[in-house]
PDB file of C-alpha atoms in Angstrom:
ATOM      1  CA  MET Q  11      61.265 197.567 215.984  1.00  0.00           C
ATOM      2  CA  VAL Q  12      57.959 196.581 217.546  1.00  0.00           C
ATOM      3  CA  LYS Q  13      57.537 192.852 218.094  1.00  0.00           C
ATOM      4  CA  SER Q  14      54.338 191.068 218.990  1.00  0.00           C
ATOM      5  CA  MET Q  15      54.437 188.494 221.774  1.00  0.00           C
ATOM      6  CA  THR Q  16      52.416 186.124 219.580  1.00  0.00           C
ATOM      7  CA  GLY Q  17      54.551 183.990 217.310  1.00  0.00           C
ATOM      8  CA  PHE Q  18      55.308 180.559 215.849  1.00  0.00           C
ATOM      9  CA  GLY Q  19      58.456 179.019 214.402  1.00  0.00           C
ATOM     10  CA  ARG Q  20      59.379 175.490 213.318  1.00  0.00           C
ATOM     11  CA  ALA Q  21      62.559 173.897 211.998  1.00  0.00           C
ATOM     12  CA  VAL Q  22      63.483 170.303 211.114  1.00  0.00           C
ATOM     13  CA  GLU Q  23      66.977 169.085 210.197  1.00  0.00           C
ATOM     14  CA  GLU Q  24      68.728 165.749 209.761  1.00  0.00           C
ATOM     15  CA  ILE Q  25      72.172 165.884 211.394  1.00  0.00           C
ATOM     16  CA  ASP Q  26      74.656 163.070 211.994  1.00  0.00           C
ATOM     17  CA  GLY Q  27      72.061 160.300 212.068  1.00  0.00           C
ATOM     18  CA  TYR Q  28      69.446 162.271 214.029  1.00  0.00           C
ATOM     19  CA  ILE Q  29      66.283 164.050 212.948  1.00  0.00           C
ATOM     20  CA  ILE Q  30      65.899 167.147 215.131  1.00  0.00           C
ATOM     21  CA  THR Q  31      62.575 168.979 215.271  1.00  0.00           C
ATOM     22  CA  VAL Q  32      62.055 172.241 217.180  1.00  0.00           C
ATOM     23  CA  GLU Q  33      58.768 174.139 217.443  1.00  0.00           C
ATOM     24  CA  LEU Q  34      58.213 177.416 219.278  1.00  0.00           C
ATOM     25  CA  LYS Q  35      54.932 179.194 219.894  1.00  0.00           C
ATOM     26  CA  SER Q  36      54.029 181.989 222.283  1.00  0.00           C
ATOM     27  CA  VAL Q  37      51.258 184.200 223.603  1.00  0.00           C
ATOM     28  CA  ASN Q  38      51.424 187.393 225.603  1.00  0.00           C
ATOM     29  CA  HIS Q  39      52.655 187.335 229.189  1.00  0.00           C
ATOM     30  CA  ARG Q  40      53.923 189.981 231.546  1.00  0.00           C
ATOM     31  CA  TYR Q  41      57.301 188.273 231.857  1.00  0.00           C
ATOM     32  CA  PHE Q  42      59.212 185.462 230.147  1.00  0.00           C
ATOM     33  CA  GLU Q  43      57.750 182.027 230.858  1.00  0.00           C
ATOM     34  CA  PHE Q  44      59.131 178.897 229.212  1.00  0.00           C
ATOM     35  CA  ASN Q  45      57.769 175.344 229.009  1.00  0.00           C
ATOM     36  CA  LEU Q  46      59.616 172.525 227.246  1.00  0.00           C
ATOM     37  CA  ARG Q  47      58.419 169.153 225.938  1.00  0.00           C
ATOM     38  CA  CYS Q  48      61.114 166.731 224.843  1.00  0.00           C
ATOM     39  CA  PRO Q  49      61.988 163.001 225.188  1.00  0.00           C
ATOM     40  CA  ARG Q  50      62.753 162.110 228.796  1.00  0.00           C
ATOM     41  CA  GLN Q  51      66.285 160.900 228.067  1.00  0.00           C
ATOM     42  CA  TYR Q  52      67.183 164.316 226.677  1.00  0.00           C
ATOM     43  CA  GLY Q  53      65.972 166.298 229.663  1.00  0.00           C
ATOM     44  CA  PHE Q  54      69.506 167.621 230.163  1.00  0.00           C
ATOM     45  CA  ILE Q  55      68.882 170.217 227.418  1.00  0.00           C
ATOM     46  CA  GLU Q  56      66.056 171.962 229.309  1.00  0.00           C
ATOM     47  CA  ASP Q  57      68.038 174.653 231.132  1.00  0.00           C
ATOM     48  CA  LYS Q  58      70.315 175.224 228.136  1.00  0.00           C
ATOM     49  CA  ILE Q  59      67.509 175.700 225.638  1.00  0.00           C
ATOM     50  CA  LYS Q  60      65.576 177.929 228.026  1.00  0.00           C
ATOM     51  CA  SER Q  61      68.578 180.254 228.414  1.00  0.00           C
ATOM     52  CA  PHE Q  62      69.223 180.198 224.675  1.00  0.00           C
ATOM     53  CA  VAL Q  63      65.646 181.151 223.784  1.00  0.00           C
ATOM     54  CA  ASN Q  64      65.556 183.811 226.511  1.00  0.00           C
ATOM     55  CA  SER Q  65      68.696 185.412 225.038  1.00  0.00           C
ATOM     56  CA  ARG Q  66      66.630 186.307 221.961  1.00  0.00           C
ATOM     57  CA  VAL Q  67      63.090 186.475 223.381  1.00  0.00           C
ATOM     58  CA  SER Q  68      62.516 188.682 226.404  1.00  0.00           C
ATOM     59  CA  ARG Q  69      58.760 188.460 227.030  1.00  0.00           C
ATOM     60  CA  GLY Q  70      55.910 186.065 226.414  1.00  0.00           C
ATOM     61  CA  LYS Q  71      54.666 182.644 227.439  1.00  0.00           C
ATOM     62  CA  VAL Q  72      56.745 180.353 225.212  1.00  0.00           C
ATOM     63  CA  GLU Q  73      55.874 176.715 224.541  1.00  0.00           C
ATOM     64  CA  CYS Q  74      58.755 174.706 223.053  1.00  0.00           C
ATOM     65  CA  TYR Q  75      58.708 171.186 221.589  1.00  0.00           C
ATOM     66  CA  VAL Q  76      61.935 169.334 220.785  1.00  0.00           C
ATOM     67  CA  GLY Q  77      61.864 166.011 218.959  1.00  0.00           C
ATOM     68  CA  ILE Q  78      65.054 163.935 218.686  1.00  0.00           C
ATOM     69  CA  GLU Q  79      64.876 160.776 216.562  1.00  0.00           C
ATOM     70  CA  ALA Q  80      67.950 158.555 216.233  1.00  0.00           C
ATOM     71  CA  LEU Q  81      68.144 156.966 212.782  1.00  0.00           C
ATOM     72  CA  ASN Q  82      71.021 154.633 213.720  1.00  0.00           C
ATOM     73  CA  THR Q  83      69.363 151.678 215.477  1.00  0.00           C
ATOM     74  CA  GLU Q  84      72.642 149.762 215.813  1.00  0.00           C
ATOM     75  CA  SER Q  85      73.319 151.679 218.982  1.00  0.00           C
ATOM     76  CA  CYS Q  86      70.206 150.151 220.577  1.00  0.00           C
ATOM     77  CA  GLU Q  87      69.981 146.849 222.467  1.00  0.00           C
ATOM     78  CA  VAL Q  88      66.848 145.062 223.683  1.00  0.00           C
ATOM     79  CA  VAL Q  89      67.412 143.272 227.014  1.00  0.00           C
ATOM     80  CA  VAL Q  90      65.105 140.759 228.708  1.00  0.00           C
ATOM     81  CA  ASN Q  91      64.275 141.448 232.337  1.00  0.00           C
ATOM     82  CA  ASN Q  92      64.420 137.779 233.298  1.00  0.00           C
ATOM     83  CA  THR Q  93      63.532 138.329 236.932  1.00  0.00           C
ATOM     84  CA  LEU Q  94      60.329 140.152 236.026  1.00  0.00           C
ATOM     85  CA  ALA Q  95      59.457 137.662 233.231  1.00  0.00           C
ATOM     86  CA  SER Q  96      59.810 134.747 235.656  1.00  0.00           C
ATOM     87  CA  ALA Q  97      57.578 136.491 238.171  1.00  0.00           C
ATOM     88  CA  TYR Q  98      54.872 137.051 235.534  1.00  0.00           C
ATOM     89  CA  ILE Q  99      55.041 133.376 234.395  1.00  0.00           C
ATOM     90  CA  LYS Q 100      54.828 132.109 237.978  1.00  0.00           C
ATOM     91  CA  ALA Q 101      51.889 134.362 238.814  1.00  0.00           C
ATOM     92  CA  ILE Q 102      49.960 133.296 235.716  1.00  0.00           C
ATOM     93  CA  GLY Q 103      50.714 129.630 236.516  1.00  0.00           C
ATOM     94  CA  GLU Q 104      49.169 130.107 239.960  1.00  0.00           C
ATOM     95  CA  ILE Q 105      46.050 131.640 238.415  1.00  0.00           C
ATOM     96  CA  SER Q 106      45.799 128.677 236.017  1.00  0.00           C
ATOM     97  CA  ASP Q 107      46.121 126.112 238.836  1.00  0.00           C
ATOM     98  CA  ASN Q 108      43.849 127.855 241.333  1.00  0.00           C
ATOM     99  CA  TYR Q 109      41.013 128.511 238.888  1.00  0.00           C
ATOM    100  CA  SER Q 110      41.394 125.537 236.539  1.00  0.00           C
ATOM    101  CA  LEU Q 111      42.127 127.776 233.591  1.00  0.00           C
ATOM    102  CA  LYS Q 112      44.107 126.921 230.490  1.00  0.00           C
ATOM    103  CA  ASN Q 113      47.638 128.266 230.648  1.00  0.00           C
ATOM    104  CA  ASP Q 114      48.341 129.268 227.054  1.00  0.00           C
ATOM    105  CA  LEU Q 115      51.282 131.575 227.614  1.00  0.00           C
ATOM    106  CA  SER Q 116      53.649 132.200 224.725  1.00  0.00           C
ATOM    107  CA  ALA Q 117      56.928 134.064 224.476  1.00  0.00           C
ATOM    108  CA  VAL Q 118      55.183 136.866 222.561  1.00  0.00           C
ATOM    109  CA  THR Q 119      52.531 137.209 225.280  1.00  0.00           C
ATOM    110  CA  VAL Q 120      55.119 137.455 228.057  1.00  0.00           C
ATOM    111  CA  SER Q 121      57.180 139.957 226.056  1.00  0.00           C
ATOM    112  CA  ARG Q 122      54.196 142.310 225.991  1.00  0.00           C
ATOM    113  CA  PHE Q 123      53.979 142.571 229.767  1.00  0.00           C
ATOM    114  CA  PRO Q 124      55.226 145.913 231.119  1.00  0.00           C
ATOM    115  CA  GLU Q 125      59.007 146.276 231.362  1.00  0.00           C
ATOM    116  CA  VAL Q 126      59.794 142.680 230.415  1.00  0.00           C
ATOM    117  CA  LEU Q 127      61.711 143.986 227.398  1.00  0.00           C
ATOM    118  CA  VAL Q 128      64.001 146.923 228.116  1.00  0.00           C
ATOM    119  CA  VAL Q 129      65.514 149.062 225.353  1.00  0.00           C
ATOM    120  CA  LYS Q 130      69.004 150.205 226.160  1.00  0.00           C
ATOM    121  CA  LYS Q 131      70.737 152.815 224.080  1.00  0.00           C
ATOM    122  CA  ALA Q 132      74.420 153.393 223.817  1.00  0.00           C
ATOM    123  CA  GLU Q 133      75.434 156.385 225.897  1.00  0.00           C
ATOM    124  CA  GLU Q 134      75.171 159.560 223.833  1.00  0.00           C
ATOM    125  CA  ASP Q 135      77.435 162.605 223.813  1.00  0.00           C
ATOM    126  CA  GLU Q 136      75.331 165.239 225.613  1.00  0.00           C
ATOM    127  CA  GLU Q 137      77.380 168.138 224.262  1.00  0.00           C
ATOM    128  CA  LYS Q 138      76.998 166.854 220.715  1.00  0.00           C
ATOM    129  CA  ILE Q 139      73.232 166.465 221.143  1.00  0.00           C
ATOM    130  CA  TRP Q 140      72.924 169.977 222.581  1.00  0.00           C
ATOM    131  CA  ASN Q 141      74.925 171.563 219.762  1.00  0.00           C
ATOM    132  CA  MET Q 142      72.662 169.895 217.179  1.00  0.00           C
ATOM    133  CA  VAL Q 143      69.511 171.008 219.024  1.00  0.00           C
ATOM    134  CA  LYS Q 144      70.933 174.510 219.456  1.00  0.00           C
ATOM    135  CA  GLY Q 145      71.520 174.922 215.721  1.00  0.00           C
ATOM    136  CA  VAL Q 146      67.978 173.824 214.831  1.00  0.00           C
ATOM    137  CA  THR Q 147      66.540 175.969 217.618  1.00  0.00           C
ATOM    138  CA  ASP Q 148      68.358 178.994 216.214  1.00  0.00           C
ATOM    139  CA  THR Q 149      66.629 178.475 212.862  1.00  0.00           C
ATOM    140  CA  ALA Q 150      63.242 178.025 214.557  1.00  0.00           C
ATOM    141  CA  ILE Q 151      63.767 181.235 216.542  1.00  0.00           C
ATOM    142  CA  ASP Q 152      64.564 183.145 213.337  1.00  0.00           C
ATOM    143  CA  LYS Q 153      61.183 182.121 211.912  1.00  0.00           C
ATOM    144  CA  PHE Q 154      59.510 182.734 215.268  1.00  0.00           C
ATOM    145  CA  ILE Q 155      60.880 186.292 215.490  1.00  0.00           C
ATOM    146  CA  GLU Q 156      60.061 186.971 211.844  1.00  0.00           C
ATOM    147  CA  MET Q 157      56.411 186.242 212.573  1.00  0.00           C
ATOM    148  CA  ARG Q 158      56.543 188.413 215.698  1.00  0.00           C
ATOM    149  CA  GLU Q 159      57.986 191.294 213.673  1.00  0.00           C
ATOM    150  CA  THR Q 160      55.313 190.931 210.983  1.00  0.00           C
ATOM    151  CA  GLU Q 161      52.601 191.132 213.636  1.00  0.00           C
ATOM    152  CA  GLY Q 162      54.499 193.954 215.319  1.00  0.00           C
ATOM    153  CA  LYS Q 163      54.473 196.057 212.121  1.00  0.00           C
ATOM    154  CA  LYS Q 164      50.682 195.925 212.072  1.00  0.00           C
ATOM    155  CA  MET Q 165      50.572 196.925 215.727  1.00  0.00           C
ATOM    156  CA  TYR Q 166      53.011 199.790 215.074  1.00  0.00           C
ATOM    157  CA  ASP Q 167      50.826 201.176 212.277  1.00  0.00           C
ATOM    158  CA  ASP Q 168      47.704 200.950 214.425  1.00  0.00           C
ATOM    159  CA  VAL Q 169      49.213 202.566 217.522  1.00  0.00           C
ATOM    160  CA  TYR Q 170      50.930 205.325 215.515  1.00  0.00           C
ATOM    161  CA  SER Q 171      47.687 206.120 213.705  1.00  0.00           C
ATOM    162  CA  ARG Q 172      45.870 206.443 217.015  1.00  0.00           C
ATOM    163  CA  THR Q 173      48.538 208.794 218.413  1.00  0.00           C
ATOM    164  CA  CYS Q 174      47.894 211.026 215.391  1.00  0.00           C
ATOM    165  CA  THR Q 175      44.191 211.082 216.242  1.00  0.00           C
ATOM    166  CA  ILE Q 176      44.973 211.961 219.869  1.00  0.00           C
ATOM    167  CA  LEU Q 177      47.274 214.825 218.833  1.00  0.00           C
ATOM    168  CA  GLU Q 178      44.589 216.206 216.518  1.00  0.00           C
ATOM    169  CA  THR Q 179      42.185 216.153 219.460  1.00  0.00           C
ATOM    170  CA  VAL Q 180      44.753 217.873 221.703  1.00  0.00           C
ATOM    171  CA  SER Q 181      45.095 220.649 219.088  1.00  0.00           C
ATOM    172  CA  PHE Q 182      41.332 221.089 219.067  1.00  0.00           C
ATOM    173  CA  ILE Q 183      41.231 221.341 222.873  1.00  0.00           C
ATOM    174  CA  GLU Q 184      44.077 223.882 222.871  1.00  0.00           C
ATOM    175  CA  GLU Q 185      42.185 226.048 220.381  1.00  0.00           C
ATOM    176  CA  ARG Q 186      38.812 225.559 222.001  1.00  0.00           C
ATOM    177  CA  SER Q 187      39.808 226.159 225.633  1.00  0.00           C
ATOM    178  CA  PRO Q 188      40.425 229.956 225.355  1.00  0.00           C
ATOM    179  CA  GLN Q 189      37.122 230.324 223.501  1.00  0.00           C
ATOM    180  CA  THR Q 190      35.267 228.787 226.435  1.00  0.00           C
ATOM    181  CA  VAL Q 191      36.647 231.559 228.679  1.00  0.00           C
ATOM    182  CA  LYS Q 192      35.420 234.281 226.302  1.00  0.00           C
ATOM    183  CA  GLU Q 193      32.027 232.569 226.031  1.00  0.00           C
ATOM    184  CA  TYR Q 194      31.847 232.393 229.821  1.00  0.00           C
ATOM    185  CA  ASN Q 195      32.625 236.140 230.043  1.00  0.00           C
ATOM    186  CA  ASP Q 196      29.916 236.991 227.515  1.00  0.00           C
ATOM    187  CA  LYS Q 197      27.345 234.786 229.241  1.00  0.00           C
ATOM    188  CA  LEU Q 198      28.236 236.203 232.629  1.00  0.00           C
ATOM    189  CA  VAL Q 199      27.801 239.809 231.429  1.00  0.00           C
ATOM    190  CA  GLU Q 200      24.533 238.872 229.721  1.00  0.00           C
ATOM    191  CA  ARG Q 201      23.257 237.142 232.847  1.00  0.00           C
ATOM    192  CA  VAL Q 202      24.146 240.075 235.085  1.00  0.00           C
ATOM    193  CA  HIS Q 203      22.310 242.444 232.713  1.00  0.00           C
ATOM    194  CA  GLU Q 204      19.262 240.238 232.915  1.00  0.00           C
ATOM    195  CA  LEU Q 205      19.352 240.406 236.706  1.00  0.00           C
ATOM    196  CA  ILE Q 206      20.135 244.089 237.320  1.00  0.00           C
ATOM    197  CA  GLY Q 207      19.043 245.734 234.087  1.00  0.00           C
ATOM    198  CA  ASP Q 208      20.903 248.823 232.914  1.00  0.00           C
ATOM    199  CA  VAL Q 209      22.697 249.467 236.187  1.00  0.00           C
ATOM    200  CA  SER Q 210      26.443 249.879 235.559  1.00  0.00           C
ATOM    201  CA  LEU Q 211      28.418 246.692 235.991  1.00  0.00           C
ATOM    202  CA  ASP Q 212      31.236 246.149 238.435  1.00  0.00           C
ATOM    203  CA  GLU Q 213      33.832 245.342 235.758  1.00  0.00           C
ATOM    204  CA  GLY Q 214      36.443 244.481 238.381  1.00  0.00           C
ATOM    205  CA  ARG Q 215      34.176 241.835 239.845  1.00  0.00           C
ATOM    206  CA  ILE Q 216      33.382 240.474 236.377  1.00  0.00           C
ATOM    207  CA  ILE Q 217      37.076 240.260 235.546  1.00  0.00           C
ATOM    208  CA  GLN Q 218      37.767 238.473 238.820  1.00  0.00           C
ATOM    209  CA  GLU Q 219      35.065 235.883 238.171  1.00  0.00           C
ATOM    210  CA  VAL Q 220      36.273 235.282 234.640  1.00  0.00           C
ATOM    211  CA  ALA Q 221      39.864 234.938 235.872  1.00  0.00           C
ATOM    212  CA  LEU Q 222      38.790 232.343 238.417  1.00  0.00           C
ATOM    213  CA  PHE Q 223      36.922 230.443 235.715  1.00  0.00           C
ATOM    214  CA  ALA Q 224      39.888 230.617 233.340  1.00  0.00           C
ATOM    215  CA  ASP Q 225      42.188 229.233 236.022  1.00  0.00           C
ATOM    216  CA  LYS Q 226      39.730 226.458 236.801  1.00  0.00           C
ATOM    217  CA  VAL Q 227      39.413 225.252 233.199  1.00  0.00           C
ATOM    218  CA  ALA Q 228      43.006 225.873 232.093  1.00  0.00           C
ATOM    219  CA  VAL Q 229      44.431 222.713 230.547  1.00  0.00           C
ATOM    220  CA  ALA Q 230      47.639 224.043 228.992  1.00  0.00           C
ATOM    221  CA  GLU Q 231      49.838 222.086 231.384  1.00  0.00           C
ATOM    222  CA  GLU Q 232      47.967 218.871 230.680  1.00  0.00           C
ATOM    223  CA  THR Q 233      48.084 219.279 226.880  1.00  0.00           C
ATOM    224  CA  VAL Q 234      51.820 220.026 226.989  1.00  0.00           C
ATOM    225  CA  ARG Q 235      52.415 216.874 229.005  1.00  0.00           C
ATOM    226  CA  LEU Q 236      50.171 214.893 226.657  1.00  0.00           C
ATOM    227  CA  ARG Q 237      52.224 215.997 223.662  1.00  0.00           C
ATOM    228  CA  SER Q 238      55.405 215.034 225.501  1.00  0.00           C
ATOM    229  CA  HIS Q 239      54.008 211.595 226.393  1.00  0.00           C
ATOM    230  CA  ILE Q 240      52.893 210.962 222.806  1.00  0.00           C
ATOM    231  CA  GLU Q 241      56.330 211.932 221.505  1.00  0.00           C
ATOM    232  CA  GLN Q 242      57.966 209.534 223.941  1.00  0.00           C
ATOM    233  CA  LEU Q 243      55.506 206.790 222.985  1.00  0.00           C
ATOM    234  CA  ARG Q 244      56.525 207.197 219.354  1.00  0.00           C
ATOM    235  CA  GLU Q 245      60.187 206.996 220.323  1.00  0.00           C
ATOM    236  CA  PHE Q 246      59.474 203.687 222.042  1.00  0.00           C
ATOM    237  CA  LEU Q 247      57.763 202.423 218.883  1.00  0.00           C
ATOM    238  CA  ASN Q 248      61.019 202.931 216.979  1.00  0.00           C
ATOM    239  CA  SER Q 249      63.234 201.421 219.665  1.00  0.00           C
ATOM    240  CA  ASP Q 250      64.979 198.055 219.278  1.00  0.00           C
ATOM    241  CA  ASN Q 251      64.768 197.376 223.012  1.00  0.00           C
ATOM    242  CA  GLU Q 252      62.045 195.760 225.101  1.00  0.00           C
ATOM    243  CA  ILE Q 253      59.308 198.406 225.200  1.00  0.00           C
ATOM    244  CA  GLY Q 254      56.038 196.739 226.226  1.00  0.00           C
ATOM    245  CA  ARG Q 255      56.139 197.470 229.961  1.00  0.00           C
ATOM    246  CA  LYS Q 256      57.478 201.011 229.419  1.00  0.00           C
ATOM    247  CA  MET Q 257      54.689 201.759 226.985  1.00  0.00           C
ATOM    248  CA  ASP Q 258      52.133 200.343 229.404  1.00  0.00           C
ATOM    249  CA  PHE Q 259      53.287 202.799 232.082  1.00  0.00           C
ATOM    250  CA  LEU Q 260      53.305 205.700 229.602  1.00  0.00           C
ATOM    251  CA  VAL Q 261      49.758 204.971 228.443  1.00  0.00           C
ATOM    252  CA  GLN Q 262      48.651 205.135 232.086  1.00  0.00           C
ATOM    253  CA  GLU Q 263      50.141 208.648 232.258  1.00  0.00           C
ATOM    254  CA  ILE Q 264      48.415 209.657 229.012  1.00  0.00           C
ATOM    255  CA  ASN Q 265      45.122 208.411 230.398  1.00  0.00           C
ATOM    256  CA  ARG Q 266      45.690 210.324 233.645  1.00  0.00           C
ATOM    257  CA  GLU Q 267      46.246 213.639 231.820  1.00  0.00           C
ATOM    258  CA  THR Q 268      43.173 213.016 229.691  1.00  0.00           C
ATOM    259  CA  ASN Q 269      41.061 212.364 232.783  1.00  0.00           C
ATOM    260  CA  THR Q 270      42.303 215.621 234.298  1.00  0.00           C
ATOM    261  CA  ILE Q 271      41.249 217.544 231.195  1.00  0.00           C
ATOM    262  CA  GLY Q 272      37.863 215.858 231.351  1.00  0.00           C
ATOM    263  CA  SER Q 273      37.377 216.815 234.998  1.00  0.00           C
ATOM    264  CA  LYS Q 274      38.319 220.455 234.316  1.00  0.00           C
ATOM    265  CA  CYS Q 275      36.304 221.106 231.205  1.00  0.00           C
ATOM    266  CA  SER Q 276      32.770 222.442 231.369  1.00  0.00           C
ATOM    267  CA  ASP Q 277      32.400 222.619 227.610  1.00  0.00           C
ATOM    268  CA  VAL Q 278      30.311 220.067 225.719  1.00  0.00           C
ATOM    269  CA  GLN Q 279      32.577 220.033 222.669  1.00  0.00           C
ATOM    270  CA  ILE Q 280      35.706 219.414 224.729  1.00  0.00           C
ATOM    271  CA  ALA Q 281      33.913 216.781 226.797  1.00  0.00           C
ATOM    272  CA  ARG Q 282      33.029 214.880 223.623  1.00  0.00           C
ATOM    273  CA  LYS Q 283      36.617 215.078 222.422  1.00  0.00           C
ATOM    274  CA  VAL Q 284      37.842 213.738 225.762  1.00  0.00           C
ATOM    275  CA  VAL Q 285      35.560 210.723 225.340  1.00  0.00           C
ATOM    276  CA  ASP Q 286      37.019 210.146 221.860  1.00  0.00           C
ATOM    277  CA  MET Q 287      40.553 210.379 223.276  1.00  0.00           C
ATOM    278  CA  LYS Q 288      39.815 207.885 226.028  1.00  0.00           C
ATOM    279  CA  SER Q 289      38.492 205.459 223.400  1.00  0.00           C
ATOM    280  CA  GLU Q 290      41.718 205.758 221.389  1.00  0.00           C
ATOM    281  CA  ILE Q 291      43.855 205.381 224.535  1.00  0.00           C
ATOM    282  CA  GLU Q 292      42.009 202.206 225.509  1.00  0.00           C
ATOM    283  CA  LYS Q 293      42.613 200.734 222.048  1.00  0.00           C
ATOM    284  CA  ILE Q 294      46.318 201.589 222.316  1.00  0.00           C
ATOM    285  CA  ARG Q 295      46.426 199.995 225.768  1.00  0.00           C
ATOM    286  CA  GLU Q 296      44.897 196.791 224.378  1.00  0.00           C
ATOM    287  CA  GLN Q 297      47.469 196.681 221.589  1.00  0.00           C
ATOM    288  CA  ILE Q 298      50.531 197.187 223.774  1.00  0.00           C
ATOM    289  CA  GLN Q 299      49.496 194.316 226.040  1.00  0.00           C
ATOM    290  CA  ASN Q 300      50.840 192.120 223.236  1.00  0.00           C
ATOM    291  CA  ILE Q 301      54.054 194.069 222.549  1.00  0.00           C
ATOM    292  CA  GLU Q 302      57.322 192.509 223.687  1.00  0.00           C
TER     293      GLU Q 302
END
C-alpha cells in the first residue's frame, strides 16, 4: 500500500499517575530523520523511541514531541540552596551599603533568585517510564500511519491514472510510427518525380532510403521497454514495502525512453504526444517524491 511521507498522529493517556502525551508529524525526506522534544530529565528515552518509530516508519523527516506530567507531587521535594541564598543576601547587602540604598529583602524575594530553590524528584523507574511512553507512542503511530495511508491512496489514484494516459500515448505512437515510414516513402517518390519527371525510378535506391529512414525512426524497442517500466511501476504501487526510492529510479528510466522516442521521431503528431508524456512523467515524479 502506498503511504505518503506527510502525516500527523497524537495520543494522550493517563497511566499510573502520569499524563503521557506523544505527537508525531513528518514531511518528505530522502531518508529517515528523527528529532525529539521531551523534558530534560527523560532524555534517556530518546534512542529507544527513535528505534521504535523507525521500526514502523522507514522514510521521512519526523518531528516527535513527548510530554510526561507526574500527577503525584508527593514524590517531589523543594530544597533551599543555602550557600547560594547567603551569597545573594551578602551581595545585595554590599550594594545597599555602598550606594546608600534601602535593603528591603524578603524571603519571597530571595526565593525568586535563580536556583535558590531546587526541586528534587524521587528517582523514577526508567524502564517503567519507557514502557508507558512506548504504549502511547504506539497509539500515536497508528494514527500517524492512518493519515499517511489516506494521503497515499490519493497519490496512488493519481499516479495510476497518469500511467494509463502514458500507455494510451504509447499505443498511439506504436500505431503512428509505421505510418510515418509509408508517408516518407510516398513523399520521397513524389519528390523524385518532381525533380526528374517521368524518367523511371531506381526502386532499389528508393527502398534503401526508406529502409534507412525506417531504422532511424524505429521506436519499437523503446515502447516495449516503456510498457515494461509502467507495469513494474504499477507493481510497486501495490507493494507493502518501501517503494519511494525504487519508483524514483524507475521514473528516470521511463523519462529516458521517452526522450529517446522524442529524439528519433520526425513526425509532428508523435512529437506532440511525447511532450504530453513528459508532462505526465513530471507529475508522477513530483508525486513519488512524497511516497515512503
